[in-house]
Coordinates of N, CA and C in Angstrom, one line a residue:
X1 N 66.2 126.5 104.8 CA 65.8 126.9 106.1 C 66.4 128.3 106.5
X2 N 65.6 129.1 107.2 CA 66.5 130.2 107.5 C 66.8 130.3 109.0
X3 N 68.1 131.0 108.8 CA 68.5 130.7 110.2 C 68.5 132.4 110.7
X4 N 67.8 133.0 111.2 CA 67.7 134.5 111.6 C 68.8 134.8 112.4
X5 N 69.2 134.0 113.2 CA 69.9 134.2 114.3 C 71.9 134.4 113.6
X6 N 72.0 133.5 112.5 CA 72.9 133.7 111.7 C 73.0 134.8 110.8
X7 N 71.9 134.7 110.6 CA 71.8 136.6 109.7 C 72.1 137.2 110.5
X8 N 71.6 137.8 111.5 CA 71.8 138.7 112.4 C 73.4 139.0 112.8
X9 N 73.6 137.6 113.5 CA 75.2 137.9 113.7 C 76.3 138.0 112.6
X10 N 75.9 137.8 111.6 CA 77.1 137.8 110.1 C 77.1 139.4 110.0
X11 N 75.5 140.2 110.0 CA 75.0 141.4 110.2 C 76.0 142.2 110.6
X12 N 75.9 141.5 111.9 CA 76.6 142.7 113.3 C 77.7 142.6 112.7
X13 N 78.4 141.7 112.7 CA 80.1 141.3 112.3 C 80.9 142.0 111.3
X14 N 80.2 142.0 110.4 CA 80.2 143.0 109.2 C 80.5 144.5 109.1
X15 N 79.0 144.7 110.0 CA 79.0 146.1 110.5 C 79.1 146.6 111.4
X16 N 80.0 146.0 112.1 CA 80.7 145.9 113.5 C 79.8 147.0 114.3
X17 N 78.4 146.4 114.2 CA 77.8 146.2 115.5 C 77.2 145.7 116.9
X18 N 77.2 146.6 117.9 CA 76.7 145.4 118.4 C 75.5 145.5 118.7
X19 N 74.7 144.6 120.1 CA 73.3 144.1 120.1 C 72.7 145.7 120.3
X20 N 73.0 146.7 121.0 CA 72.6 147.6 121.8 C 72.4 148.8 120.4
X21 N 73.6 148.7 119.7 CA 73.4 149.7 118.1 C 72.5 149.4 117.0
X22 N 72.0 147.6 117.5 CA 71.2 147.0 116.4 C 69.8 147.3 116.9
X23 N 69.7 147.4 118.1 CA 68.1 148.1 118.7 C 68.1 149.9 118.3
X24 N 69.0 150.2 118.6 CA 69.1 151.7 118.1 C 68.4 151.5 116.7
X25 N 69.0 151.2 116.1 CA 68.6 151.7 114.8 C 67.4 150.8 113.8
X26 N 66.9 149.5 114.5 CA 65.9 149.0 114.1 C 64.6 149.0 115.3
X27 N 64.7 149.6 116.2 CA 63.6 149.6 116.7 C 63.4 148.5 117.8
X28 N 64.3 147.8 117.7 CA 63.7 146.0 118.1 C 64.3 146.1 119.7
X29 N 63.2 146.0 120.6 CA 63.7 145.7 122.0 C 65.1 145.0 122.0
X30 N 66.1 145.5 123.0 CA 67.4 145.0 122.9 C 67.2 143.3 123.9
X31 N 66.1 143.0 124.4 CA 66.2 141.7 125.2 C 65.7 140.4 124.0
X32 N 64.8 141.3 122.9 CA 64.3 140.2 121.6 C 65.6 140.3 120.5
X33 N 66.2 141.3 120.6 CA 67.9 141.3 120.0 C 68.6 139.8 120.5
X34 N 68.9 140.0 122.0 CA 69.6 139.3 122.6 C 68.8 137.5 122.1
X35 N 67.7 137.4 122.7 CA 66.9 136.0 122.3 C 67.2 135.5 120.6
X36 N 67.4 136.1 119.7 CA 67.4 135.9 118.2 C 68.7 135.5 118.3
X37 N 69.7 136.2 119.1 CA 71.1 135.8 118.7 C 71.4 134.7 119.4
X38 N 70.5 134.3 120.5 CA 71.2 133.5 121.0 C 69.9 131.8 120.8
X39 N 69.6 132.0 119.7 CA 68.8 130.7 118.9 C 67.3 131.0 120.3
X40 N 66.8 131.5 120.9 CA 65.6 131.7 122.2 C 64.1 131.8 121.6
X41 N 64.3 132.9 120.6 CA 63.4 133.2 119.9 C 63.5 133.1 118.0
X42 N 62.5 132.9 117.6 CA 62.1 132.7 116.3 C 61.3 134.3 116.0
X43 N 61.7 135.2 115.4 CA 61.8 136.5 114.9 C 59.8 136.3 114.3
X44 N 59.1 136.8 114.3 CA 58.0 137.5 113.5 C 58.2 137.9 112.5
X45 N 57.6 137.9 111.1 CA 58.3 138.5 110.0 C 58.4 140.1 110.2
X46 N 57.3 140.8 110.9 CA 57.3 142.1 111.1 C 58.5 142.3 111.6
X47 N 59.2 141.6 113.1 CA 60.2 141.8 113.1 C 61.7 141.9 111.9
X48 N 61.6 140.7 111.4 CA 62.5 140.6 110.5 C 62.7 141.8 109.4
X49 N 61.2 142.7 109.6 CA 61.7 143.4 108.2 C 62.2 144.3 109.5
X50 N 61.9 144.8 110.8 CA 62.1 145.9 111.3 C 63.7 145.8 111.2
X51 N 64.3 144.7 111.6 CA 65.8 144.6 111.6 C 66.4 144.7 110.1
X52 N 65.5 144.5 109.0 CA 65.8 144.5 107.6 C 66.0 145.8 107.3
X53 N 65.0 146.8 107.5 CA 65.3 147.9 107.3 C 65.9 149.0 108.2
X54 N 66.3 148.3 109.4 CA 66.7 149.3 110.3 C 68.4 149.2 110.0
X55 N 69.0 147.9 109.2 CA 70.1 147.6 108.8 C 70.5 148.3 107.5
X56 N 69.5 148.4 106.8 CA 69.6 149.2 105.3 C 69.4 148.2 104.3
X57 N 68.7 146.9 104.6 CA 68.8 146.0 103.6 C 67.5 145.7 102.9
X58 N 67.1 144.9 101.9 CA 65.7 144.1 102.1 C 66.0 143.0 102.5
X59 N 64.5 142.6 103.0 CA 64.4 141.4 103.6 C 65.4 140.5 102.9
X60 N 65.2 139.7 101.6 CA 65.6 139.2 100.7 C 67.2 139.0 101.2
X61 N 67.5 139.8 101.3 CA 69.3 140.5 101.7 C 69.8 139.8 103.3
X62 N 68.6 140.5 104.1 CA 68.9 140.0 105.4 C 69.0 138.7 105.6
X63 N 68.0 138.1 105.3 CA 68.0 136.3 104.8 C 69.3 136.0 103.9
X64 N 69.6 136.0 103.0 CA 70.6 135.5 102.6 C 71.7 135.9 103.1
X65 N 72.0 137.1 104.1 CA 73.4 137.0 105.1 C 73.3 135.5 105.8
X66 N 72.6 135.0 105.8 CA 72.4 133.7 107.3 C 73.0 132.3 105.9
X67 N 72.7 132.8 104.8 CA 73.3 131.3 104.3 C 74.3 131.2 104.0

């Protein structure tokens, strides 16, 4: 199962960013940032790559931060 919202924050944590640097640089409204992290919303895959590649990763990569 993938858990997006765990990717995400292993993400930030890592790259010690935060929600507001993660919309900077993937494009992703910072209120659908906030909803992901906080389990609200279930990501779109379009989303997922926008955060995938706005992070520098592949998809593949950003999913397996969450496991």
């Amino acid at each position: 199962i993938m858990n997006i919202s765990k990717s995400l924050l292993n993400l930030m944590d890592d790259q010690d960013l935060t929600a507001i640097e993660v919309s900077r640089l993937t494009k992703v409204h910072p209120s659908s940032i906030s909803q992901i992290i906080n389990n609200k919303r279930d990501p779109a895959v379009p989303t997922i790559r926008m955060l995938s590649e706005g992070l520098g990763l592949r998809v593949s990569e950003f999913i397996a931060a969450g496991e």
